[in-house]
Short mmCIF file of C-alpha atoms in Angstrom, two decimals:
data_model
loop_
_atom_site.label_atom_id
_atom_site.label_comp_id
_atom_site.label_asym_id
_atom_site.label_seq_id
_atom_site.Cartn_x
_atom_site.Cartn_y
_atom_site.Cartn_z
CA MET A 174 -14.67 112.48 -144.93
CA ARG A 175 -17.17 113.45 -142.25
CA HIS A 176 -16.42 117.15 -142.76
CA PHE A 177 -17.12 116.85 -146.46
CA THR A 178 -20.48 115.11 -145.88
CA LEU A 179 -21.68 117.70 -143.36
CA ALA A 180 -20.58 120.54 -145.64
CA SER A 181 -22.41 118.97 -148.59
CA LEU A 182 -25.59 118.51 -146.57
CA ALA A 183 -25.43 122.08 -145.30
CA ALA A 184 -24.89 123.44 -148.81
CA THR A 185 -27.77 121.36 -150.16
CA ALA A 186 -30.10 122.50 -147.40
CA LEU A 187 -29.15 126.12 -147.98
CA THR A 188 -29.66 125.79 -151.74
CA LEU A 189 -33.08 124.17 -151.31
CA GLY A 190 -34.06 126.85 -148.85
CA LEU A 191 -33.12 129.59 -151.30
CA LEU A 192 -34.88 127.87 -154.21
CA THR A 193 -38.16 127.55 -152.32
CA ALA A 194 -37.97 131.14 -151.10
CA THR A 195 -37.20 132.62 -154.53
CA PRO A 196 -40.81 132.61 -155.87
CA VAL A 197 -41.96 134.44 -152.76
CA LEU A 198 -39.29 137.05 -153.16
CA ALA A 199 -39.99 137.43 -156.89
CA GLN A 200 -43.63 138.41 -156.41
CA ALA A 201 -44.43 142.05 -156.96
CA THR A 202 -45.80 143.84 -153.97
CA GLN A 203 -48.70 146.25 -154.19
CA PRO A 204 -48.69 149.40 -152.13
CA ALA A 205 -51.16 149.26 -149.27
CA ALA A 206 -54.14 151.57 -149.70
CA LYS A 207 -54.95 153.96 -146.91
CA SER A 208 -57.30 152.24 -144.58
CA ASP A 209 -60.27 154.26 -143.42
CA SER A 210 -62.59 152.50 -141.02
CA LYS A 211 -65.63 154.01 -142.79
CA MET A 212 -64.60 152.90 -146.30
CA ALA A 213 -64.98 149.42 -147.77
CA PRO A 214 -61.84 147.67 -148.97
CA ALA A 215 -60.83 148.50 -152.53
CA ALA A 216 -61.82 146.05 -155.25
CA PRO A 217 -59.00 144.50 -157.26
CA ALA A 218 -58.29 146.15 -160.59
CA LYS A 219 -59.80 144.50 -163.65
CA ALA A 220 -57.55 143.22 -166.42
CA PRO A 221 -57.67 145.18 -169.67
CA ALA A 222 -59.95 143.80 -172.36
CA THR A 223 -57.00 143.10 -174.63
CA GLU A 224 -55.73 140.48 -172.20
CA SER A 225 -58.95 138.47 -172.06
CA LYS A 226 -58.48 134.82 -172.88
CA MET A 227 -61.69 134.46 -174.89
CA ALA A 228 -62.93 136.99 -177.39
CA PRO A 229 -66.69 137.28 -177.79
CA ALA A 230 -68.02 135.15 -180.61
CA PRO A 231 -69.16 137.11 -183.64
CA LYS A 232 -72.91 137.20 -184.10
CA VAL A 233 -74.00 134.83 -186.83
CA GLU A 234 -77.26 135.45 -188.65
CA LEU A 235 -79.40 132.33 -188.36
CA LEU A 236 -81.15 131.09 -191.48
CA ASP A 237 -84.91 130.59 -191.14
CA ILE A 238 -85.76 127.22 -192.66
CA ASN A 239 -89.41 128.27 -193.03
CA SER A 240 -88.61 131.19 -195.35
CA ALA A 241 -85.14 130.58 -196.82
CA THR A 242 -84.67 130.24 -200.55
CA ALA A 243 -83.33 127.08 -202.16
CA GLU A 244 -80.00 128.83 -202.81
CA GLN A 245 -79.65 129.85 -199.16
CA LEU A 246 -80.42 126.33 -197.95
CA ASP A 247 -78.06 124.86 -200.56
CA ALA A 248 -75.22 127.01 -199.13
CA LEU A 249 -75.45 125.23 -195.75
CA PRO A 250 -72.75 122.57 -195.19
CA GLY A 251 -73.97 119.11 -196.16
CA VAL A 252 -77.20 120.40 -197.72
CA GLY A 253 -77.37 120.04 -201.47
CA LYS A 254 -80.10 120.63 -204.01
CA ALA A 255 -81.99 117.47 -203.01
CA TYR A 256 -82.06 118.29 -199.29
CA SER A 257 -82.90 121.94 -199.90
CA ALA A 258 -85.83 120.89 -202.12
CA ALA A 259 -86.99 118.43 -199.42
CA ILE A 260 -86.76 121.15 -196.72
CA ILE A 261 -88.88 123.52 -198.82
CA LYS A 262 -91.42 120.78 -199.59
CA GLY A 263 -91.85 119.90 -195.88
CA ARG A 264 -92.62 123.46 -194.69
CA PRO A 265 -93.72 124.81 -192.24
CA TYR A 266 -91.64 123.48 -189.35
CA LYS A 267 -92.48 124.05 -185.68
CA GLY A 268 -88.85 123.62 -184.68
CA LYS A 269 -85.57 123.07 -186.45
CA ASP A 270 -85.33 119.57 -185.02
CA ASP A 271 -88.35 118.66 -187.18
CA LEU A 272 -85.85 118.18 -190.00
CA VAL A 273 -84.62 115.00 -188.30
CA LYS A 274 -87.95 113.98 -186.75
CA ASN A 275 -89.65 114.09 -190.17
CA LYS A 276 -86.61 112.43 -191.81
CA ILE A 277 -85.96 115.38 -194.12
CA VAL A 278 -82.19 115.33 -193.45
CA PRO A 279 -80.02 112.73 -191.69
CA GLU A 280 -78.79 113.26 -188.13
CA LYS A 281 -75.19 113.88 -189.25
CA THR A 282 -76.25 116.64 -191.65
CA TYR A 283 -78.47 118.19 -188.98
CA ASP A 284 -75.60 118.20 -186.47
CA GLY A 285 -73.56 120.23 -188.97
CA ILE A 286 -76.25 122.89 -189.54
CA LYS A 287 -78.21 123.08 -186.27
CA ASP A 288 -76.19 126.07 -185.03
CA LYS A 289 -76.84 127.96 -188.28
CA ILE A 290 -80.59 127.56 -188.66
CA VAL A 291 -83.82 128.51 -186.90
CA ALA A 292 -87.50 127.76 -187.52
CA LYS A 293 -89.40 131.00 -187.02
CA GLN A 294 -93.16 130.90 -186.65
CA LYS A 295 -95.62 133.28 -188.25
CA SER A 296 -96.98 135.68 -185.68
#
């Protein structure tokens, strides 16, 4: 019985040793670059653009609430004919947040359109 226990423990230890060493052995090795004392170490290679995790966001044209037509304002999510008419009536705006400050649109509607609008000033 003692022989069997020692053999089992030895086999388990060997198996665990091999399992923990496997990831180290599976790593790809890179060839060492020639080392010249006058040269700086080489920078790591950049990943190709196709492998990037985040693609750049497409540029969205912002709608100017100081010059947009009623149809353009009506196309915004949560803005209907009544809100678009109120936005036009309250012009000019110093900032897009004036829509909420002046109680032109409710906070929830503003949260849905704030990334799509801008309040440009006349220069």
